[in-house]
mmCIF file of C-alpha atoms and ligand atoms in Angstrom:
data_model
loop_
_atom_site.group_PDB
_atom_site.id
_atom_site.type_symbol
_atom_site.label_atom_id
_atom_site.label_comp_id
_atom_site.label_asym_id
_atom_site.label_seq_id
_atom_site.Cartn_x
_atom_site.Cartn_y
_atom_site.Cartn_z
ATOM 1 C CA MET A 1 15.258 -22.082 -3.202
ATOM 2 C CA ASN A 2 12.281 -24.386 -3.722
ATOM 3 C CA ALA A 3 9.296 -22.102 -4.324
ATOM 4 C CA GLU A 4 7.001 -24.755 -2.814
ATOM 5 C CA PHE A 5 8.447 -24.145 0.640
ATOM 6 C CA GLY A 6 6.589 -21.879 3.047
ATOM 7 C CA ASP A 7 7.736 -18.326 3.712
ATOM 8 C CA GLY A 8 9.356 -19.188 7.046
ATOM 9 C CA THR A 9 11.512 -21.823 5.383
ATOM 10 C CA ARG A 10 12.306 -19.611 2.416
ATOM 11 C CA VAL A 11 13.574 -16.672 4.466
ATOM 12 C CA VAL A 12 15.665 -18.905 6.742
ATOM 13 C CA HIS A 13 17.217 -20.755 3.795
ATOM 14 C CA ALA A 14 17.427 -17.772 1.418
ATOM 15 C CA VAL A 15 21.196 -18.233 1.284
ATOM 16 C CA GLN A 16 22.531 -21.762 1.571
ATOM 17 C CA GLY A 17 26.077 -22.312 2.773
ATOM 18 C CA GLY A 18 27.610 -25.659 1.878
ATOM 19 C CA PRO A 19 29.803 -27.817 4.124
ATOM 20 C CA GLY A 20 32.582 -25.759 5.667
ATOM 21 C CA GLU A 21 30.856 -22.478 4.688
ATOM 22 C CA PRO A 22 28.965 -20.052 6.913
ATOM 23 C CA PHE A 23 25.182 -20.602 7.148
ATOM 24 C CA GLY A 24 24.104 -17.246 5.802
ATOM 25 C CA ALA A 25 25.376 -14.543 3.475
ATOM 26 C CA GLN A 26 28.430 -12.710 4.775
ATOM 27 C CA PRO A 27 29.341 -9.102 4.050
ATOM 28 C CA VAL A 28 32.141 -8.751 1.492
ATOM 29 C CA PHE A 29 34.022 -5.541 2.137
ATOM 30 C CA ALA A 30 35.761 -4.981 -1.165
ATOM 31 C CA SER A 31 35.779 -1.958 -3.454
ATOM 32 C CA ALA A 32 37.814 -3.458 -6.321
ATOM 33 C CA PHE A 33 38.070 -7.122 -7.254
ATOM 34 C CA HIS A 34 40.700 -9.170 -9.119
ATOM 35 C CA LEU A 35 39.374 -9.120 -12.676
ATOM 36 C CA GLY A 36 38.141 -12.329 -14.234
ATOM 37 C CA GLY A 37 35.137 -13.165 -12.036
ATOM 38 C CA ALA A 38 31.612 -11.770 -11.661
ATOM 39 C CA ASP A 39 32.753 -8.546 -10.014
ATOM 40 C CA THR A 40 34.976 -5.715 -11.115
ATOM 41 C CA TYR A 41 34.206 -2.691 -8.959
ATOM 42 C CA ALA A 42 31.750 -2.623 -6.040
ATOM 43 C CA ARG A 43 29.752 0.399 -7.215
ATOM 44 C CA SER A 44 28.250 -1.673 -10.038
ATOM 45 C CA GLY A 45 27.843 -4.972 -8.220
ATOM 46 C CA ASN A 46 29.126 -7.113 -5.374
ATOM 47 C CA PRO A 47 28.426 -10.509 -3.773
ATOM 48 C CA THR A 48 26.588 -9.099 -0.726
ATOM 49 C CA TRP A 49 24.029 -7.266 -2.877
ATOM 50 C CA ARG A 50 23.525 -10.345 -4.998
ATOM 51 C CA SER A 51 22.625 -12.488 -1.967
ATOM 52 C CA LEU A 52 19.924 -10.091 -0.843
ATOM 53 C CA GLU A 53 18.710 -9.293 -4.369
ATOM 54 C CA SER A 54 18.281 -12.956 -5.076
ATOM 55 C CA ALA A 55 16.451 -13.568 -1.764
ATOM 56 C CA LEU A 56 14.047 -10.621 -2.186
ATOM 57 C CA GLY A 57 13.616 -11.216 -5.923
ATOM 58 C CA SER A 58 12.708 -14.840 -5.331
ATOM 59 C CA LEU A 59 10.147 -13.921 -2.656
ATOM 60 C CA GLU A 60 8.581 -11.259 -4.868
ATOM 61 C CA GLY A 61 8.799 -13.094 -8.165
ATOM 62 C CA GLY A 62 10.961 -10.632 -10.098
ATOM 63 C CA GLU A 63 14.384 -9.054 -10.450
ATOM 64 C CA CYS A 64 15.441 -7.055 -7.398
ATOM 65 C CA VAL A 65 17.769 -4.048 -7.298
ATOM 66 C CA VAL A 66 18.842 -2.834 -3.846
ATOM 67 C CA PHE A 67 19.249 0.789 -2.765
ATOM 68 C CA PRO A 68 20.642 2.539 0.325
ATOM 69 C CA SER A 69 17.147 3.644 1.482
ATOM 70 C CA GLY A 70 13.509 3.408 0.526
ATOM 71 C CA MET A 71 13.665 6.958 -0.842
ATOM 72 C CA ALA A 72 16.712 6.083 -2.961
ATOM 73 C CA ALA A 73 14.690 3.195 -4.427
ATOM 74 C CA ILE A 74 11.624 5.357 -5.084
ATOM 75 C CA SER A 75 13.494 8.375 -6.454
ATOM 76 C CA THR A 76 15.606 6.199 -8.761
ATOM 77 C CA LEU A 77 12.490 4.479 -10.076
ATOM 78 C CA LEU A 78 10.757 7.808 -10.714
ATOM 79 C CA ARG A 79 13.787 9.345 -12.430
ATOM 80 C CA THR A 80 14.286 6.226 -14.535
ATOM 81 C CA VAL A 81 10.706 5.796 -15.694
ATOM 82 C CA LEU A 82 9.479 9.394 -16.014
ATOM 83 C CA SER A 83 10.521 11.989 -18.591
ATOM 84 C CA THR A 84 9.730 15.692 -18.684
ATOM 85 C CA GLY A 85 6.030 16.306 -19.264
ATOM 86 C CA ASP A 86 4.932 12.776 -18.312
ATOM 87 C CA THR A 87 1.905 12.241 -16.101
ATOM 88 C CA LEU A 88 2.196 10.416 -12.777
ATOM 89 C CA VAL A 89 -0.698 9.239 -10.591
ATOM 90 C CA LEU A 90 0.287 9.288 -6.931
ATOM 91 C CA PRO A 91 -1.579 8.528 -3.674
ATOM 92 C CA SER A 92 -2.671 11.660 -1.822
ATOM 93 C CA ASP A 93 -2.536 9.689 1.455
ATOM 94 C CA GLY A 94 0.765 7.915 0.847
ATOM 95 C CA TYR A 95 4.325 8.402 2.014
ATOM 96 C CA PHE A 96 4.882 12.165 2.276
ATOM 97 C CA LEU A 97 8.436 12.243 0.886
ATOM 98 C CA SER A 98 7.380 10.516 -2.347
ATOM 99 C CA ARG A 99 4.974 13.407 -2.865
ATOM 100 C CA ARG A 100 7.653 15.951 -1.976
ATOM 101 C CA PHE A 101 10.164 14.357 -4.330
ATOM 102 C CA VAL A 102 7.901 14.497 -7.381
ATOM 103 C CA SER A 103 6.899 18.085 -6.653
ATOM 104 C CA GLY A 104 10.443 18.966 -7.745
ATOM 105 C CA MET A 105 10.208 16.994 -11.006
ATOM 106 C CA ASP A 106 8.993 18.379 -14.301
ATOM 107 C CA VAL A 107 6.031 16.008 -14.500
ATOM 108 C CA ARG A 108 2.260 16.399 -14.261
ATOM 109 C CA ILE A 109 1.054 14.984 -10.935
ATOM 110 C CA VAL A 110 -2.448 13.647 -10.425
ATOM 111 C CA GLU A 111 -3.236 12.700 -6.834
ATOM 112 C CA ALA A 112 -5.848 10.127 -5.846
ATOM 113 C CA PRO A 113 -6.670 8.707 -2.407
ATOM 114 C CA THR A 114 -5.677 5.059 -1.961
ATOM 115 C CA ALA A 115 -9.290 3.953 -1.472
ATOM 116 C CA GLY A 116 -10.235 5.789 -4.727
ATOM 117 C CA PRO A 117 -11.917 7.064 -6.767
ATOM 118 C CA TYR A 118 -9.093 6.924 -9.350
ATOM 119 C CA PRO A 119 -9.011 9.116 -12.465
ATOM 120 C CA SER A 120 -8.800 7.671 -15.972
ATOM 121 C CA PHE A 121 -5.251 6.471 -16.683
ATOM 122 C CA GLU A 122 -5.377 7.694 -20.316
ATOM 123 C CA GLY A 123 -2.131 9.503 -21.088
ATOM 124 C CA VAL A 124 -0.568 8.441 -17.783
ATOM 125 C CA ARG A 125 3.002 7.106 -17.786
ATOM 126 C CA LEU A 126 3.210 5.701 -14.246
ATOM 127 C CA VAL A 127 0.689 4.873 -11.530
ATOM 128 C CA LEU A 128 2.286 4.579 -8.095
ATOM 129 C CA LEU A 129 0.068 2.901 -5.500
ATOM 130 C CA GLU A 130 0.702 2.371 -1.825
ATOM 131 C CA THR A 131 -1.350 -0.360 -0.189
ATOM 132 C CA PRO A 132 -1.916 -0.567 2.717
ATOM 133 C CA SER A 133 -1.196 3.156 2.691
ATOM 134 C CA ASN A 134 1.028 4.794 5.246
ATOM 135 C CA PRO A 135 -0.337 6.109 7.573
ATOM 136 C CA GLY A 136 -4.061 5.694 6.835
ATOM 137 C CA LEU A 137 -3.946 1.923 6.170
ATOM 138 C CA ASP A 138 -6.431 2.160 3.329
ATOM 139 C CA VAL A 139 -6.229 -0.531 0.681
ATOM 140 C CA CYS A 140 -6.737 -0.543 -3.096
ATOM 141 C CA ASP A 141 -7.330 -3.341 -5.590
ATOM 142 C CA ILE A 142 -3.906 -3.916 -7.190
ATOM 143 C CA ALA A 143 -5.124 -6.365 -9.864
ATOM 144 C CA ALA A 144 -7.996 -4.153 -11.045
ATOM 145 C CA LEU A 145 -5.827 -1.027 -11.133
ATOM 146 C CA ALA A 146 -3.026 -2.899 -12.928
ATOM 147 C CA ASP A 147 -5.537 -3.927 -15.620
ATOM 148 C CA ALA A 148 -6.756 -0.347 -15.973
ATOM 149 C CA ALA A 149 -3.185 0.992 -16.121
ATOM 150 C CA HIS A 150 -2.111 -1.540 -18.745
ATOM 151 C CA GLU A 151 -5.171 -0.844 -20.875
ATOM 152 C CA ALA A 152 -4.094 2.805 -20.960
ATOM 153 C CA GLY A 153 -0.449 1.903 -21.652
ATOM 154 C CA ALA A 154 0.733 2.979 -18.183
ATOM 155 C CA LEU A 155 3.124 1.191 -15.840
ATOM 156 C CA LEU A 156 1.893 0.258 -12.382
ATOM 157 C CA ALA A 157 4.172 0.378 -9.339
ATOM 158 C CA VAL A 158 3.261 -0.499 -5.755
ATOM 159 C CA ASP A 159 4.998 0.785 -2.638
ATOM 160 C CA ASN A 160 4.900 -2.470 -0.665
ATOM 161 C CA THR A 161 6.637 -1.206 2.478
ATOM 162 C CA THR A 162 3.758 -1.702 4.897
ATOM 163 C CA ALA A 163 2.848 -5.146 3.564
ATOM 164 C CA THR A 164 6.412 -6.565 3.219
ATOM 165 C CA PRO A 165 7.391 -9.196 0.615
ATOM 166 C CA LEU A 166 5.759 -11.882 2.787
ATOM 167 C CA GLY A 167 2.513 -9.973 3.173
ATOM 168 C CA GLN A 168 1.830 -9.118 -0.460
ATOM 169 C CA ARG A 169 3.215 -9.970 -3.889
ATOM 170 C CA PRO A 170 2.183 -7.145 -6.187
ATOM 171 C CA LEU A 171 3.929 -8.610 -9.266
ATOM 172 C CA GLU A 172 1.736 -11.712 -9.021
ATOM 173 C CA LEU A 173 -1.297 -9.412 -8.909
ATOM 174 C CA GLY A 174 -0.263 -7.759 -12.176
ATOM 175 C CA ALA A 175 1.911 -4.849 -11.029
ATOM 176 C CA ASP A 176 5.051 -4.056 -13.045
ATOM 177 C CA VAL A 177 7.130 -2.736 -10.179
ATOM 178 C CA VAL A 178 7.458 -3.138 -6.412
ATOM 179 C CA VAL A 179 9.269 -0.457 -4.419
ATOM 180 C CA ALA A 180 9.876 -0.742 -0.703
ATOM 181 C CA SER A 181 11.660 0.633 2.301
ATOM 182 C CA ASP A 182 13.347 -2.288 4.035
ATOM 183 C CA THR A 183 14.196 0.080 6.876
ATOM 184 C CA LYS A 184 10.865 -1.028 8.356
ATOM 185 C CA ALA A 185 9.830 -4.649 8.964
ATOM 186 C CA VAL A 186 12.222 -6.397 6.570
ATOM 187 C CA ALA A 187 15.373 -5.249 8.382
ATOM 188 C CA GLY A 188 13.185 -5.016 11.451
ATOM 189 C CA HIS A 189 15.627 -4.000 14.172
ATOM 190 C CA SER A 190 15.637 -0.192 13.797
ATOM 191 C CA ASP A 191 19.349 -0.236 13.038
ATOM 192 C CA VAL A 192 19.637 0.345 9.287
ATOM 193 C CA LEU A 193 18.097 2.236 6.347
ATOM 194 C CA PHE A 194 17.574 0.279 3.161
ATOM 195 C CA GLY A 195 15.338 -0.051 0.113
ATOM 196 C CA HIS A 196 14.750 -2.046 -3.026
ATOM 197 C CA VAL A 197 12.900 -2.142 -6.328
ATOM 198 C CA THR A 198 11.719 -5.440 -7.806
ATOM 199 C CA VAL A 199 10.519 -5.510 -11.399
ATOM 200 C CA ALA A 200 9.016 -8.028 -13.785
ATOM 201 C CA SER A 201 10.956 -6.709 -16.792
ATOM 202 C CA PRO A 202 14.664 -7.604 -17.028
ATOM 203 C CA GLU A 203 15.106 -4.561 -19.289
ATOM 204 C CA LEU A 204 13.811 -2.203 -16.580
ATOM 205 C CA ALA A 205 16.000 -3.996 -14.004
ATOM 206 C CA THR A 206 19.049 -3.226 -16.166
ATOM 207 C CA ARG A 207 18.062 0.441 -16.461
ATOM 208 C CA LEU A 208 17.644 0.681 -12.677
ATOM 209 C CA ARG A 209 21.026 -0.977 -12.072
ATOM 210 C CA ASP A 210 22.657 1.395 -14.557
ATOM 211 C CA ALA A 211 21.014 4.352 -12.824
ATOM 212 C CA ARG A 212 22.370 3.134 -9.477
ATOM 213 C CA THR A 213 25.879 2.722 -10.903
ATOM 214 C CA LEU A 214 25.850 6.166 -12.522
ATOM 215 C CA ASN A 215 24.232 7.912 -9.586
ATOM 216 C CA GLY A 216 26.833 6.378 -7.292
ATOM 217 C CA ALA A 217 24.723 6.371 -4.116
ATOM 218 C CA ILE A 218 24.913 2.701 -3.188
ATOM 219 C CA PRO A 219 24.201 0.557 -0.127
ATOM 220 C CA GLY A 220 27.188 -0.582 1.903
ATOM 221 C CA PRO A 221 27.859 -4.304 2.320
ATOM 222 C CA PHE A 222 27.442 -4.123 6.085
ATOM 223 C CA GLU A 223 23.989 -2.534 5.770
ATOM 224 C CA THR A 224 23.045 -5.051 3.103
ATOM 225 C CA TRP A 225 24.088 -7.864 5.377
ATOM 226 C CA LEU A 226 22.062 -6.446 8.289
ATOM 227 C CA VAL A 227 18.961 -6.532 6.090
ATOM 228 C CA MET A 228 19.773 -10.094 5.037
ATOM 229 C CA ARG A 229 20.045 -11.033 8.691
ATOM 230 C CA GLY A 230 16.740 -9.365 9.489
ATOM 231 C CA LEU A 231 15.004 -11.097 6.591
ATOM 232 C CA GLY A 232 15.729 -14.499 8.123
ATOM 233 C CA THR A 233 13.371 -13.796 11.031
ATOM 234 C CA LEU A 234 10.765 -11.729 9.162
ATOM 235 C CA ASP A 235 8.239 -14.546 9.215
ATOM 236 C CA LEU A 236 8.577 -15.038 12.977
ATOM 237 C CA ARG A 237 8.485 -11.332 13.743
ATOM 238 C CA LEU A 238 5.439 -10.686 11.555
ATOM 239 C CA GLU A 239 3.620 -13.507 13.268
ATOM 240 C CA ARG A 240 4.092 -11.974 16.718
ATOM 241 C CA GLN A 241 3.467 -8.428 15.491
ATOM 242 C CA ALA A 242 0.229 -9.411 13.755
ATOM 243 C CA LYS A 243 -0.940 -11.303 16.829
ATOM 244 C CA ASN A 244 -0.195 -8.258 18.973
ATOM 245 C CA ALA A 245 -2.109 -6.058 16.511
ATOM 246 C CA ALA A 246 -5.118 -8.407 16.488
ATOM 247 C CA VAL A 247 -5.394 -8.503 20.279
ATOM 248 C CA LEU A 248 -4.709 -4.777 20.625
ATOM 249 C CA TYR A 249 -7.369 -4.022 17.984
ATOM 250 C CA GLU A 250 -9.948 -5.887 20.082
ATOM 251 C CA ALA A 251 -8.844 -4.094 23.251
ATOM 252 C CA LEU A 252 -9.070 -0.653 21.606
ATOM 253 C CA SER A 253 -12.197 -1.323 19.566
ATOM 254 C CA GLY A 254 -14.990 1.106 20.420
ATOM 255 C CA ARG A 255 -12.707 2.912 22.875
ATOM 256 C CA VAL A 256 -10.589 5.043 20.523
ATOM 257 C CA GLU A 257 -11.608 6.907 17.380
ATOM 258 C CA GLY A 258 -10.615 6.000 13.837
ATOM 259 C CA LEU A 259 -9.165 2.585 14.674
ATOM 260 C CA ARG A 260 -7.833 0.879 11.535
ATOM 261 C CA TRP A 261 -6.145 -2.479 10.999
ATOM 262 C CA PRO A 262 -6.873 -4.197 7.680
ATOM 263 C CA GLY A 263 -6.428 -7.578 9.382
ATOM 264 C CA ALA A 264 -9.592 -7.074 11.442
ATOM 265 C CA GLU A 265 -12.846 -8.373 9.967
ATOM 266 C CA ARG A 266 -14.592 -5.157 11.003
ATOM 267 C CA ASP A 267 -12.085 -2.965 9.143
ATOM 268 C CA PRO A 268 -13.632 -1.398 5.991
ATOM 269 C CA ALA A 269 -10.610 -2.556 3.938
ATOM 270 C CA HIS A 270 -10.615 -6.119 5.272
ATOM 271 C CA LEU A 271 -12.367 -7.973 2.433
ATOM 272 C CA LEU A 272 -10.108 -6.523 -0.234
ATOM 273 C CA ALA A 273 -7.004 -6.815 1.956
ATOM 274 C CA ALA A 274 -7.764 -10.467 2.755
ATOM 275 C CA ARG A 275 -8.195 -11.184 -0.952
ATOM 276 C CA GLN A 276 -4.925 -9.721 -2.149
ATOM 277 C CA MET A 277 -2.659 -9.905 0.911
ATOM 278 C CA ARG A 278 -1.043 -13.111 2.077
ATOM 279 C CA ARG A 279 -0.897 -12.105 5.728
ATOM 280 C CA PHE A 280 -1.277 -9.044 7.941
ATOM 281 C CA ASN A 281 1.245 -7.121 9.952
ATOM 282 C CA GLY A 282 1.511 -5.219 13.200
ATOM 283 C CA VAL A 283 0.717 -1.660 12.104
ATOM 284 C CA LEU A 284 -2.530 -0.006 13.271
ATOM 285 C CA THR A 285 -3.715 3.572 13.337
ATOM 286 C CA PHE A 286 -6.081 5.332 15.711
ATOM 287 C CA GLU A 287 -6.913 8.860 16.793
ATOM 288 C CA LEU A 288 -6.520 10.491 20.168
ATOM 289 C CA PRO A 289 -8.158 13.892 20.784
ATOM 290 C CA ASP A 290 -5.014 15.992 20.206
ATOM 291 C CA ALA A 291 -1.211 16.170 20.205
ATOM 292 C CA GLU A 292 -1.121 16.453 24.006
ATOM 293 C CA ALA A 293 -3.100 13.250 24.447
ATOM 294 C CA VAL A 294 -0.584 11.402 22.271
ATOM 295 C CA GLU A 295 2.313 12.772 24.279
ATOM 296 C CA GLU A 296 0.620 11.727 27.538
ATOM 297 C CA PHE A 297 -0.056 8.267 26.165
ATOM 298 C CA VAL A 298 3.601 7.691 25.297
ATOM 299 C CA GLU A 299 4.726 9.130 28.626
ATOM 300 C CA ARG A 300 2.448 6.824 30.618
ATOM 301 C CA SER A 301 3.471 3.755 28.662
ATOM 302 C CA GLU A 302 6.404 1.652 29.755
ATOM 303 C CA LEU A 303 6.830 -0.261 26.490
ATOM 304 C CA VAL A 304 5.876 2.194 23.748
ATOM 305 C CA SER A 305 8.378 4.758 22.449
ATOM 306 C CA ALA A 306 7.709 7.700 20.210
ATOM 307 C CA ALA A 307 9.565 7.005 16.969
ATOM 308 C CA THR A 308 8.975 7.736 13.331
ATOM 309 C CA SER A 309 9.393 4.354 11.792
ATOM 310 C CA PHE A 310 7.536 1.060 12.073
ATOM 311 C CA GLY A 311 7.884 -2.682 11.739
ATOM 312 C CA GLY A 312 10.716 -2.999 14.293
ATOM 313 C CA LEU A 313 11.127 -5.277 17.308
ATOM 314 C CA HIS A 314 10.003 -2.501 19.645
ATOM 315 C CA SER A 315 6.484 -1.092 19.794
ATOM 316 C CA THR A 316 6.409 2.516 18.638
ATOM 317 C CA ALA A 317 3.876 5.302 18.246
ATOM 318 C CA ASP A 318 4.182 8.077 15.702
ATOM 319 C CA ARG A 319 2.002 11.179 15.655
ATOM 320 C CA ARG A 320 1.973 11.726 11.918
ATOM 321 C CA ALA A 321 0.700 15.325 11.833
ATOM 322 C CA GLN A 322 4.038 16.504 13.287
ATOM 323 C CA TRP A 323 5.687 15.479 9.992
ATOM 324 C CA GLY A 324 3.176 17.298 7.841
ATOM 325 C CA ASP A 325 0.910 14.390 6.858
ATOM 326 C CA PRO A 326 -2.560 15.765 6.094
ATOM 327 C CA VAL A 327 -4.152 13.903 9.027
ATOM 328 C CA PRO A 328 -5.781 14.902 12.369
ATOM 329 C CA GLU A 329 -3.372 16.220 15.048
ATOM 330 C CA GLY A 330 -3.960 13.207 17.288
ATOM 331 C CA LEU A 331 -3.611 10.459 14.654
ATOM 332 C CA VAL A 332 -1.214 7.780 15.830
ATOM 333 C CA ARG A 333 0.424 5.201 13.622
ATOM 334 C CA PHE A 334 1.046 2.410 16.076
ATOM 335 C CA SER A 335 3.561 -0.281 15.264
ATOM 336 C CA CYS A 336 3.265 -3.393 17.396
ATOM 337 C CA GLY A 337 6.638 -4.830 18.248
ATOM 338 C CA CYS A 338 7.537 -8.337 19.323
ATOM 339 C CA GLU A 339 6.817 -7.889 23.036
ATOM 340 C CA ASP A 340 4.646 -10.495 24.778
ATOM 341 C CA THR A 341 1.059 -9.868 23.758
ATOM 342 C CA ALA A 342 -0.354 -9.695 27.298
ATOM 343 C CA ASP A 343 2.328 -7.210 28.395
ATOM 344 C CA LEU A 344 1.826 -4.935 25.415
ATOM 345 C CA VAL A 345 -1.972 -4.903 25.559
ATOM 346 C CA SER A 346 -2.067 -4.227 29.279
ATOM 347 C CA ASP A 347 0.595 -1.511 29.014
ATOM 348 C CA VAL A 348 -1.187 0.265 26.147
ATOM 349 C CA SER A 349 -4.574 -0.048 27.860
ATOM 350 C CA GLN A 350 -3.326 1.505 31.106
ATOM 351 C CA ALA A 351 -1.431 4.232 29.206
ATOM 352 C CA LEU A 352 -4.643 5.173 27.376
ATOM 353 C CA GLY A 353 -6.615 5.081 30.625
ATOM 354 C CA LEU A 354 -8.863 2.262 29.404
ATOM 355 C CA ASP A 355 -8.453 0.055 32.478
HETATM 356 C C1 PLP B 1 9.641 4.747 5.223
HETATM 357 C C2 PLP B 1 8.928 4.695 3.937
HETATM 358 C C3 PLP B 1 9.545 5.099 2.752
HETATM 359 C C4 PLP B 1 10.956 5.680 2.727
HETATM 360 O O1 PLP B 1 11.911 4.773 3.114
HETATM 361 P P1 PLP B 1 13.336 5.188 3.782
HETATM 362 O O2 PLP B 1 13.987 3.863 3.957
HETATM 363 O O3 PLP B 1 13.008 5.874 5.067
HETATM 364 O O4 PLP B 1 14.016 6.082 2.830
HETATM 365 C C5 PLP B 1 8.842 4.984 1.580
HETATM 366 N N1 PLP B 1 7.597 4.510 1.534
HETATM 367 C C6 PLP B 1 6.946 4.138 2.663
HETATM 368 C C7 PLP B 1 5.547 3.624 2.574
HETATM 369 C C8 PLP B 1 7.592 4.214 3.892
HETATM 370 O O5 PLP B 1 6.943 3.856 4.990
#
């Protein structure tokens, strides 16, 4: 794919069928293959993975390895890169299961909030960032932290789930590794779990592929194909979701507490986000007084469902404290879907009693 093309073109044409062939990638449901070609046994590689790995890798500027979920991608990366006694820097406000996973590893964990301050990276093996962070939507300077990590001999990884491959390219900013859950906006239809790791180093890509083959937990071709299908409309969906977030931000501004959306000029993270992100998405956070207020809000809304994911076609609200995130009881991570902007904003406004 011509790298000069825009993102919309690149995701639509990520896989090119020739005359007489289907337009997009098709799922290949084989476990064993006739020997003599690229594939031998589907646990170590198959054509459906390769289509998606090449599409995501080309968007992110590295080598992509797909996994059956975001957590499979993250846990494989951590197990591959870290040895006993290593030091890992991890966001204290990032995805809660990443923190839970490392608490069971024999490594020294140093936590730092996404917005900083960060400790010295001397003696650190891996720095894992998450920007914008989930759920707080704070942002950190990937390029500056990559420089600091490399000076100390550490690797820098970025969980790019919230941003998506179209919203941010961490490898271009100096990161060594991108990890992501494609369960969210990339697949985008709330019908599949998926994840990937994209790395600059071919040697690390090989180690991750080997780890996937040995571990044996692999994505199915059907799931891989669903993600491929979702990717084709990511540009269009993000456009509507970001527009919905922008208009909703204005409608909620000054009327709810703790409103965050890095795409808004008034957001404290905006300058940095605008510098390193390529576009914004549809995820905002805000605070209602308590858990009951969140429940009432969802009940009174016609379009918003309570669900613990984000980036899908449907607008969803998630009260993060119920999952153990260290946030106020009434904090809502709100994911704008692809509904008509006027419908969504008026529905949310009436459900919050702002009319
Ligand atoms: C959802 C999520 C994950 C985990 O991904 P799964 O696909 O649910 O396993 C990891 N990181 C972030 C930032 C997420 O939002």
